[in-house]
Each structure stands twice: as structure tokens, then as C-alpha cells.
Amino acid sequence: MLSIKNLHALAGEKQVLHGLDLEVGAGEVHAIMGPNGSGKSTLAQVLAGREGYTVTGGSVTYKGKDLLSLSPEERAREGVFLAFQYPVEIPGVNNVYLLKAGLNAIRKHRGESEMDAFEFLTLVREKMKLMQMDESFLNRGVNEGFSGGEKKRNEILQMAVLEPSLALLDETDSGLDIDALRVVANGVNSLRSPDRAIVLVTHYQRLLDYIEPDHVHVLSGGKIIKSGDKSLALELEKRGYDWVKQEAAA
Amino acid sequence: MASNPQTDPTLEALVAQKYRHGFVTDIESDTVPPGLDEDVIRLISRKKGEPQFMLDWRLRAYRHWLTMKEPHWAHLRIQPIDYQSISYYSAPKPKTDAPKSLEEVDPKLLETYDKLGIPLHERARLAGVAVDAVFDSVSVATTFKERLNKAGVIFCSFSEAVQKHPELIEKYLGSVVPHTDNYFAALNSAVFTDGSFVFVPKGVRCPMELSTYFRINAAKTGQFERTLIVAEENSHVSYLEGCTAPMRDENQLHAAVVELVALEGAQIKYSTVQNWYPGDENGVGGIYNFVTKRGECRGANSKISWTQVETGSAITWKYPSCILTGDNSVGEFYSVAVANNYQQADTGTKMIHIGKNTRSTIVSKGISAGHGQNAYRGLVKVLPSAINARNFTQCDSLLMGDKCGAHTFPYMEVRTPTASVEHEATTSKIGDDQLFYCLSRGISEEDAVNMIVNGFCKAVFKELPMEFAVEAQNLLAVSLEGSVG
């Protein structure tokens, strides 16, 4: 589904990715771990198409298409979803209004009919139950006055409604208490399916207790330096990152 | 016409155009040659068949105007205006070069109407199609008139009111904005040719929103428009001015005066959507909109509420104000002002607290894009008599791009220790973060910008009458088209 080859990229002026390779197949869950500043968030932003991040080499193929040639909104309509590390507040814009506009833009792109308000509300209510969010979310502004945990839940709610093919979760676990983490993980798990791929970018093994990954990768110095199964995450938790770096350098 | 490098080329072109319409092509028309003196004012008054008190009042205003200087304290760059090159009277008659049908109208204008969702039967009228080619609107207006008559509400052109209700005009005209008030108000008082008059009798709740849209002879009210609204005890009226569609108008200077009088327990809601030609993307041309709007809450427990959405005009100079004379009276001002390309806006309000327990609310949202310059200027004045007066002011600016500007000039003058005055101000840039967030959910950039801007203006839009609010949102979208990215 996603094939990243020898990706080099700048964040602003700074070279952050130095030849990253990653293959993600449909139905798989990948966890990308790594120390601060290793390029995890840059990878997520580059894949979503954010301005200010410049690809200087390599390629990204998504469902056989050159992902990097698509605009951010085209990527979203093709089924790429980024759950933000720091979801932004948009005062005065209704939370579900934005979601409905997004969903209908995606449906239109797929040649499906737009959802009317009634159908949409039914869908959102169902997903909100899954995320244990109360009705008041329907009337609030986008992330306006949300707590850190509410913002993260809202990201997963959006993901549940938009049903992407490729979900990128950028440190979705950061700032969550254990109950909120369970709810978020539950939401993500409910979206696991044979035709969907999920990439979790995370600092800590903790999230992986709840969302079991098929593959774990260590990102350091702008490239993947080690890959393994879920046991690699447990080992990182125990031993830190230095031994992997040393092993890679050797 | 010989060109003079000192004068603004657009002004010159507009003046030249006036000559073409006024003199050369249309010899038999009732147009006065450009220029202003007492004879011109006498002529205007005579042509309109006005009673003596009107002429006297105009002359007093003119003589006072001669002693005044054009104001230049606003944060505006204004090209010099030659008051002697303006023709001050032109009889409202259908233009001979008006398009005969929509097929003859500039397709670009029609495209804009389409984007604004203007009903088909309205488009023809707005585009200036000759009146006999416009269907529907006359019958609509007649139905409205009947309903208003039944309720006892007077809603007519100012000229008609001078003829039919001179006692009301004499009593209330200039009672809120005196003929000496300011340069442009004095000029307006001397030369205005028409406008609207509304009178809502005691205890009557006006059965519908009154709109200039449906006033029968709304076709050409000219550049010096006069509006007077009087709401008697415990009456209630909501008035809509302007419309979202771009209006064709060849006059560059617009100096209107609006006066509102609310007697005891009365409520007046005045909503404006102003979308006059702002000039092109290089700042050439466009309307100068120098308006004096003021309401007086004359009686106790009365309320005046101004809501404005200002997207048009090259220069806007406008401060809808409330004089809160009656005890417990309430003044409100909700404003969205857009300055895109080279537009300049200096707008805000004045709240003058005189009566006890008077309350005022000011919510101002300024949006600047392109090279636009947007200034909020507001005065909250609390006199010693205004015991327990309260004011809340919120003043937010949104910047799009890095060549525009937002300025805030809040003045406060509080002369009683029992008053409470609050002021909040924010300035924000339309965030790349917000934009990217929307894009990453599949929403197009254009829709995303609209969504963010409309969210910013929500507190004001919710004050507009329902159908106006929807139009205002569309209007904002069209006004800011292409200003990001």
C-alpha cells in the first residue's frame, strides 16, 4: 500500500530524513519508534503534505500513485489520514461541520453521493459512542477549549468517520492518561481491517500494549536503523535506544 | 478632456462620465450642472417641492459646511475630493443605456450573482436592467405595502415622507445628527435628494423585516442618502440596508446619514450589508463610503442594535453610534469589516452613556487581506449621570498574508466611578496550522479559508436576520477569493 524509498527531506532548512525506507502492506500495523529529534514527526508531516517540509530525494508510492505529487487535500481524499500530535483549535467553526465537509469532499472524490445531515449525524453519534464522547462535542468549535485528551479522542473520531486506507498517528498517545489511552486504542483497534494500514509514530512502548503492531521500526538519524516484531518494542523499553544505534553504527 | 497629472485618474474618469450622462447624451434630463452654491440647493428643494422649513434647514447646513474642514484624523489615505465637480441633483429616471435584459449584462457580474445565490428575479434589477423588463418585484413590493399599512407602519421614500408627513420630518430630522455634526453630515444635510423614512407607531411590532431591497423606488437613491427611523413607545422594528450583490454605481463619493430615534421601550435593529465597488486589485477606482449613522435611545428601556457587514468600498469611514439617553437603555454594535487588496476601512462605534444603568456591547471583527488596512476606532463615553453604566468591548483582528494591517484605536472616557468598562482585543493571523488541518481532512483550500473566516465572524453573523446571514457568509467568501495561497 505504501512504499517509501530512500526518502530525504528537510524540515524548514534542516535536513532531517536521510534515506528512509519503509514498506507498509494493507492490513498491517506498523509502529515507528525513536528518540527525540530522530525524524518521526517529520515523516508524518511529509506524508501528509505539509508546507515547510521539502522532499530532496527518494520516492513515496501509495496505492501505485506518486504520493508526493498530490496536494494535501488530494492525499486526504485518496484515503491518507494524519492524526495530529497537536490538533489545532479553529474558533467558531463547528467540530462536526468540519468533519462533514471533509467526509463529503472525500465521498465526492470517490464518486459517491454526499451524505445528508441526518445520515451524517447518525454515523457520528455511533462513532462518538465508540470514543466515549458525549453529545456536547457536536456543538463545540473545532478543538476549541478541548483538553489534551479530548483533542486526541477527537482525532480518532475523525479517523473513524473518514475511514482512511492509510492512517498515520503522530504521537497520539502523548498526554493521555491510562483511561483515555484505552479509549483511543480501542478506537484504533476497531479500525483494523485487511484493507487498511496503520502507522503509529510513538515514543513509548505503552501504546503498543493496547494496539499490537505487526512490525516495529527504530528511526534514528533520519532513517530506519532496525526493524522487528512487537518484541523489539519491549526490548527498547528495557534497554533504551543506544544499543540499537551502536549496533547500526557497527 | 485635458488630463491633469495632479488629479486621480479615476476621479477624472468618473467626472468625465458624469459629463457624458448629464450633458451630452441626455440633454433633456433633469440634471444640474456640477458645482455647489446656494442656488443649487434652492433648485434641489424646489424640484422636490419641499416646504420652507426643509429649504431653511438645507441652507443652514450648507452655510455651516462652508466653515468646516474635511476631516483627516482617520487612519486613511484619501485622494483629494473636488466638491465642485459633483452634480448634486439628477432626477431618478431610467437610464437610456440600461441593458434591456440579462443577456446584455456583463457575464462576470452574473457569475458573482450566481456565487452569492441571488434569486433569478432579483438579478435583473440589481444589474440595472430597465425596470419594465423586471418581473415580480413590483407585485412583491405591493403586497408588502398592504401589510405595513394595516399595521400602521409608514415606510416610504424620504421625498414622499416630506410631502405626506412633514410634521414628523420637521420634528425628527436632524434631532440625532444635527446639520452641524461633521463635514460629511453637513454636506449631506444640504444636498441629500432622497432616502428612506420609517415610522412605527406606539406599541406596534413591525410585521416584517423592512428592507431597502423592496422599497419601490429604490432604483437610484443617489450618493447623498438620508434615512430616518422613528420607533414610538414600545414599538419594534428591524431594518435591513443594502444587499450583498455588487451594485452598479458611478458615484465615487457616498456621504449618507442615518438617524434612529427610539422612544421609551422601543427597539430598533439596523442591519447593513455593504458591498459597493472596492476598486480593482491594484486599488484603482472604488467608492468612498463616508457615512454618519447614529441612534438615540431617547426613552427609558429602549434598545438600538447596529449590525454591519462591510466588504465593499475603496474607503470606509463609518461609526454607527448610540446615544443612551434613557435610563436602562441598551446600545449594541456588531461589525465585520473586510479590507482586501487596497481597501481601507476606518470603522467602529461610539457609545455615549447618559442615562442610569445604560448598557452597551461592542463586538468588532476586522479582516485584512492583500494590502488592506483595517482600523477599529471606538469611543465609550460615560457621563457622570450614567450611574452603573456598563460596557463590554471585544475587538478582534484577523490578518491574511503579510502586507495588510490591523489597527485598533479604543477611546474611553469614564466620568462616574460606578461604571464598568471592559475591553478585550486580539489579533491573529489566519494560521497555516488551521489551514493545513482542514486540508488534511480533504477540504479544499477555498472552503477551508471560508470556514475559518466565517468561524471568526460567527459572533456577528448570528446577530443578522437569518436569510441575510447566509448571504453574508457567501459574500465574505467571494470578497476574500484568492487571498490565501
XYZ file of C-alpha atoms in Angstrom, chain B:
485
model
C -10.792 66.463 -21.501
C -7.237 67.577 -20.865
C -5.518 65.427 -18.331
C -4.039 66.931 -15.258
C -1.268 64.894 -13.645
C -2.253 66.196 -10.211
C -5.640 64.563 -10.042
C -6.505 60.943 -9.509
C -7.160 59.418 -12.936
C -10.236 57.560 -11.702
C -11.808 60.611 -10.241
C -11.201 62.277 -13.526
C -12.733 59.409 -15.430
C -15.752 59.456 -13.179
C -16.167 63.154 -13.586
C -15.884 62.777 -17.328
C -18.533 60.078 -17.192
C -20.878 62.403 -15.353
C -20.478 64.936 -18.100
C -21.338 62.299 -20.657
C -24.521 61.262 -18.847
C -25.529 64.646 -17.581
C -24.875 66.912 -20.502
C -24.005 65.408 -23.798
C -26.095 62.305 -24.279
C -29.065 63.204 -22.195
C -29.853 66.858 -22.815
C -33.479 66.740 -21.754
C -32.677 65.102 -18.407
C -33.171 66.877 -15.112
C -29.524 67.117 -14.207
C -27.962 70.102 -12.558
C -24.507 71.146 -13.784
C -21.653 70.207 -11.456
C -20.931 72.611 -8.658
C -22.425 73.680 -5.366
C -23.786 77.007 -4.171
C -26.990 78.266 -2.545
C -28.765 78.391 -5.898
C -28.167 74.695 -6.421
C -29.642 73.959 -3.010
C -32.670 76.145 -3.722
C -33.074 74.317 -7.019
C -32.951 70.907 -5.356
C -35.528 71.960 -2.797
C -37.774 73.473 -5.464
C -37.527 70.460 -7.779
C -38.617 68.302 -4.901
C -41.429 70.663 -3.979
C -40.264 70.917 -0.392
C -41.848 73.032 2.359
C -39.962 76.125 3.522
C -38.566 74.505 6.692
C -36.680 71.994 4.588
C -35.060 74.682 2.451
C -34.116 76.708 5.518
C -32.602 73.655 7.115
C -30.598 72.806 3.984
C -29.282 76.352 3.741
C -28.245 76.414 7.384
C -26.394 73.141 6.834
C -24.689 74.485 3.705
C -23.581 77.702 5.384
C -22.181 75.731 8.254
C -20.446 73.299 5.894
C -18.616 76.204 4.271
C -16.977 76.936 7.633
C -15.840 73.362 8.128
C -12.728 71.460 7.052
C -12.605 67.968 5.583
C -11.627 65.642 8.453
C -8.297 63.852 8.179
C -7.892 62.238 11.564
C -8.870 58.763 10.367
C -6.248 56.157 9.527
C -6.960 56.579 5.822
C -5.239 57.834 2.708
C -7.820 59.785 0.758
C -7.302 61.363 -2.637
C -8.481 64.978 -2.685
C -12.174 65.294 -3.490
C -13.329 68.143 -5.718
C -16.776 69.005 -4.389
C -17.382 71.421 -7.225
C -17.081 68.672 -9.831
C -20.037 66.733 -8.457
C -23.510 67.165 -9.873
C -25.852 67.442 -6.897
C -29.162 66.727 -8.496
C -30.264 64.226 -11.038
C -33.873 63.209 -11.401
C -34.308 59.492 -10.905
C -35.205 58.228 -14.336
C -34.411 55.008 -16.140
C -31.073 55.211 -17.849
C -31.227 55.136 -21.609
C -28.199 52.884 -21.840
C -29.522 50.359 -19.329
C -29.372 46.760 -20.516
C -32.704 45.515 -21.874
C -32.336 42.013 -20.497
C -29.934 39.795 -18.579
C -28.367 38.663 -21.853
C -26.864 42.137 -22.193
C -25.368 42.165 -18.708
C -21.654 41.615 -18.109
C -21.261 37.848 -17.662
C -18.756 38.452 -14.856
C -21.410 40.237 -12.827
C -23.829 37.396 -13.416
C -21.207 34.933 -12.265
C -20.908 36.844 -8.995
C -24.689 36.796 -8.516
C -24.576 33.096 -9.065
C -21.909 32.650 -6.374
C -23.934 34.763 -3.970
C -27.055 32.735 -4.633
C -29.127 35.775 -5.612
C -32.587 34.734 -6.818
C -33.045 34.961 -10.578
C -35.753 37.606 -10.484
C -33.562 39.846 -8.338
C -30.560 39.671 -10.628
C -32.146 41.718 -13.356
C -32.995 44.549 -11.012
C -29.565 44.587 -9.438
C -27.784 44.556 -12.753
C -29.731 47.682 -13.670
C -31.918 46.105 -16.325
C -34.564 48.625 -17.398
C -37.455 48.495 -14.961
C -40.162 47.346 -17.350
C -38.065 44.264 -18.116
C -38.041 43.242 -14.460
C -40.846 40.935 -13.480
C -42.074 40.024 -10.000
C -40.540 42.792 -7.930
C -43.415 45.240 -8.271
C -46.064 42.797 -7.127
C -43.853 41.731 -4.229
C -43.472 45.336 -3.116
C -47.214 45.990 -3.329
C -48.004 43.039 -1.089
C -45.560 44.380 1.470
C -47.091 47.841 1.376
C -50.517 46.479 2.162
C -49.356 44.553 5.192
C -47.478 47.570 6.542
C -50.449 49.873 6.047
C -52.619 47.536 8.052
C -50.165 47.691 10.939
C -49.925 51.476 10.719
C -46.242 51.449 9.825
C -45.032 54.173 7.486
C -42.260 53.028 5.177
C -41.609 55.218 2.180
C -39.020 57.270 0.367
C -37.784 60.360 2.141
C -39.258 62.618 -0.557
C -42.661 61.049 -0.129
C -42.429 61.491 3.636
C -41.585 65.178 3.268
C -44.781 65.573 1.227
C -47.102 63.369 3.249
C -45.759 63.631 6.796
C -43.959 66.968 7.020
C -44.752 67.288 10.748
C -42.853 64.085 11.522
C -39.895 65.130 9.391
C -39.756 68.567 10.962
C -39.885 67.044 14.416
C -37.242 64.370 13.999
C -34.934 65.340 11.106
C -31.542 66.362 12.459
C -32.568 65.587 16.009
C -29.888 62.897 16.326
C -27.374 64.014 13.726
C -27.607 67.809 13.653
C -26.776 69.627 10.425
C -23.603 70.888 12.117
C -22.423 67.441 13.176
C -19.491 66.802 10.887
C -18.238 67.743 7.455
C -19.937 64.958 5.521
C -23.149 65.063 7.552
C -23.401 68.817 6.952
C -22.866 68.298 3.229
C -25.494 65.562 3.206
C -27.976 67.779 5.065
C -27.529 70.488 2.454
C -27.832 68.407 -0.681
C -29.441 65.000 0.005
C -32.016 64.101 -2.596
C -33.678 61.014 -1.200
C -33.560 58.089 1.164
C -35.920 56.177 3.395
C -38.322 57.043 6.145
C -39.755 54.628 8.677
C -42.257 55.418 11.407
C -43.523 52.723 13.744
C -46.363 53.912 15.960
C -46.767 53.250 19.658
C -46.972 49.615 20.658
C -46.661 48.255 17.109
C -44.408 45.396 16.288
C -43.498 45.804 12.623
C -44.852 42.657 10.941
C -41.801 42.114 8.718
C -38.192 42.981 8.252
C -38.033 46.264 6.379
C -35.537 46.267 3.600
C -34.373 48.881 1.115
C -34.378 45.914 -1.225
C -38.148 46.120 -1.540
C -38.710 49.829 -1.398
C -40.445 50.656 -4.641
C -38.289 53.473 -5.893
C -35.030 52.085 -4.560
C -33.518 52.221 -8.040
C -31.403 55.350 -7.581
C -31.169 56.972 -4.213
C -28.017 58.726 -5.155
C -24.842 59.424 -3.360
C -26.278 61.564 -0.555
C -28.842 59.337 1.033
C -30.833 60.200 4.137
C -32.528 57.663 6.352
C -34.710 58.418 9.342
C -36.293 55.761 11.510
C -38.574 56.640 14.387
C -39.863 53.973 16.756
C -42.524 55.201 19.145
C -43.114 53.873 22.656
C -42.854 50.092 22.957
C -42.651 49.543 19.229
C -40.286 47.225 17.479
C -38.653 47.323 14.062
C -35.865 45.570 12.183
C -34.399 47.304 9.161
C -32.067 45.871 6.550
C -29.947 48.159 4.455
C -28.058 47.319 1.327
C -27.635 43.981 -0.227
C -24.908 41.506 -0.833
C -24.852 41.887 -4.584
C -22.375 44.355 -6.025
C -24.338 47.438 -7.018
C -23.570 49.353 -10.148
C -22.912 52.932 -9.226
C -20.972 55.632 -10.974
C -20.731 57.969 -7.988
C -17.445 57.862 -6.198
C -18.320 59.780 -3.050
C -21.111 58.457 -0.890
C -21.958 60.503 2.190
C -25.117 59.125 3.742
C -26.720 59.984 7.055
C -28.831 57.590 9.088
C -30.753 58.732 12.165
C -32.593 56.425 14.531
C -34.885 57.526 17.325
C -36.110 55.003 19.892
C -38.678 56.236 22.382
C -39.492 54.552 25.680
C -39.354 50.775 25.483
C -38.812 50.789 21.724
C -36.358 48.552 19.904
C -34.608 49.233 16.618
C -32.387 46.720 14.930
C -30.472 48.084 11.977
C -28.512 45.659 9.808
C -26.262 46.661 6.954
C -24.531 44.676 4.287
C -22.387 46.967 2.220
C -20.736 45.726 -0.924
C -20.021 48.700 -3.136
C -17.281 48.609 -5.702
C -13.972 48.408 -3.794
C -11.730 49.307 -6.705
C -9.708 46.813 -8.686
C -6.921 44.637 -7.315
C -4.450 47.494 -7.808
C -6.525 49.906 -5.781
C -7.790 51.901 -8.738
C -11.316 53.271 -8.504
C -13.873 52.260 -5.942
C -16.423 54.034 -3.796
C -15.642 56.351 -0.889
C -18.182 55.496 1.780
C -18.269 58.290 4.379
C -21.350 57.651 6.425
C -22.739 59.122 9.616
C -25.003 56.707 11.449
C -26.339 57.422 14.865
C -29.225 56.335 17.005
C -30.600 57.784 20.166
C -32.247 55.703 22.833
C -34.326 58.652 23.866
C -36.721 56.847 26.157
C -36.120 54.578 29.123
C -35.688 50.850 28.467
C -35.170 51.354 24.753
C -32.663 49.488 22.649
C -30.746 50.137 19.440
C -28.684 47.469 17.804
C -26.377 48.021 14.835
C -25.071 45.075 12.852
C -22.883 45.682 9.855
C -21.001 43.583 7.346
C -18.744 45.869 5.367
C -16.982 44.183 2.488
C -17.129 46.808 -0.224
C -15.960 50.346 -0.957
C -12.404 51.549 -1.500
C -12.553 53.602 1.677
C -14.975 53.163 4.542
C -15.334 55.874 7.192
C -18.193 54.912 9.383
C -19.027 54.802 13.102
C -22.614 53.738 13.819
C -23.219 55.080 17.297
C -25.699 55.024 20.130
C -26.603 57.834 22.461
C -28.025 56.160 25.529
C -30.124 58.934 26.993
C -32.952 56.936 28.532
C -32.399 55.075 31.777
C -31.751 51.338 31.352
C -31.350 51.744 27.619
C -29.152 49.376 25.627
C -26.820 50.003 22.691
C -25.204 47.267 20.618
C -22.718 47.270 17.767
C -21.722 44.139 15.882
C -19.389 44.577 12.969
C -17.472 42.608 10.380
C -15.254 44.773 8.208
C -13.132 43.408 5.379
C -10.227 45.217 3.759
C -8.786 43.285 0.832
C -6.445 44.359 -1.987
C -6.001 48.117 -1.430
C -9.198 48.726 0.514
C -9.070 50.898 3.604
C -11.557 50.813 6.432
C -11.684 53.044 9.484
C -14.798 51.956 11.287
C -16.132 51.387 14.768
C -18.696 52.915 17.033
C -19.427 55.434 19.731
C -21.423 54.555 22.816
C -22.423 57.594 24.824
C -23.845 56.677 28.201
C -26.050 59.384 29.706
C -28.912 57.588 31.483
C -28.672 55.393 34.556
C -27.971 51.667 34.200
C -27.297 52.019 30.497
C -25.534 49.100 28.863
C -23.562 48.769 25.667
C -21.905 45.899 23.834
C -19.365 46.237 21.044
C -18.165 43.257 19.023
C -15.901 44.160 16.129
C -14.247 41.693 13.757
C -11.786 43.146 11.292
C -10.375 41.066 8.452
C -7.404 42.350 6.498
C -6.043 40.708 3.363
C -3.836 41.715 0.448
C -2.678 45.292 1.082
C -5.837 46.102 3.006
C -5.723 48.401 6.031
C -8.382 47.936 8.667
C -8.789 50.194 11.669
C -11.201 49.857 14.550
C -11.946 53.180 16.206
C -14.322 53.238 19.121
C -15.349 55.620 21.834
C -17.028 54.622 25.058
C -18.069 57.708 26.948
C -19.771 57.513 30.323
C -21.125 60.785 31.680
C -21.448 61.478 35.419
C -25.211 60.962 35.176
C -24.792 57.417 33.871
C -24.723 55.671 37.212
C -23.973 51.947 37.000
C -23.357 52.105 33.259
C -21.735 49.027 31.758
C -19.814 48.466 28.564
C -18.211 45.409 27.077
C -15.973 45.743 24.033
C -14.427 42.926 22.086
C -12.322 43.767 19.152
C -10.640 41.042 17.099
C -8.490 41.312 14.001
C -7.665 38.587 11.522
C -4.749 39.044 9.146
C -4.379 37.123 5.891
C -0.927 37.444 4.373
C 1.829 39.801 5.488
C 1.166 43.010 3.542
C -2.044 44.021 5.278
C -2.570 45.853 8.522
C -4.902 45.964 11.502
C -5.100 48.917 13.856
C -7.141 49.484 16.980
C -7.961 52.893 18.462
C -10.151 52.452 21.507
C -11.014 55.628 23.387
C -12.609 55.540 26.804
C -13.870 58.396 28.829
C -15.477 57.396 32.087
C -16.733 60.035 34.460
C -18.553 58.022 37.067
C -16.896 55.610 39.496
C -19.890 53.274 39.373
C -19.353 52.390 35.716
C -17.789 49.195 34.498
C -15.986 49.206 31.175
C -14.277 46.158 29.725
C -12.137 45.948 26.631
C -10.726 42.819 25.018
C -8.686 42.825 21.871
C -6.952 40.107 19.875
C -5.021 39.996 16.633
C -4.420 36.712 14.902
C -3.084 35.529 11.590
C -5.074 33.020 9.649
C -2.965 30.113 10.742
C -1.089 27.818 8.401
C -1.831 25.256 11.085
C -5.574 25.790 10.832
C -5.469 25.730 7.074
C -3.391 22.549 6.922
C -5.664 20.875 9.427
C -8.655 21.441 7.154
C -6.758 20.402 4.020
C -5.649 17.183 5.673
C -9.312 16.335 6.156
C -9.910 16.566 2.417
C -11.355 20.098 2.395
C -10.271 22.405 -0.444
C -8.218 25.474 0.380
C -11.011 27.818 -0.668
C -13.566 26.093 1.521
C -11.084 25.950 4.382
C -10.420 29.696 4.302
C -14.162 30.379 4.194
C -14.773 28.116 7.106
C -12.063 29.719 9.240
C -13.101 33.277 8.404
C -16.771 32.568 8.965
C -15.920 30.983 12.287
C -14.074 34.154 13.198
C -17.148 36.241 12.353
C -19.710 33.939 13.924
C -20.462 36.210 16.881
C -21.546 38.941 14.446
C -23.317 36.806 11.842
C -25.613 35.339 14.455
C -26.979 38.849 15.001
C -28.076 39.146 11.375
C -31.563 38.166 10.260
C -31.461 34.576 9.057
C -31.548 34.982 5.276
C -29.089 37.859 5.455
C -26.670 35.769 7.490
C -26.450 33.128 4.773
C -25.892 35.765 2.106
C -23.264 37.459 4.255
C -21.307 34.244 4.538
C -21.315 33.788 0.783
C -20.349 37.405 0.356
C -17.359 37.031 2.605
C -16.243 34.047 0.576
C -16.439 35.998 -2.670
C -14.723 39.065 -1.176
C -11.758 37.074 0.014
C -11.493 34.802 -3.022
C -7.881 34.026 -3.790
C -6.464 35.983 -0.877
C -4.604 32.988 0.533
C -2.152 30.815 -1.400
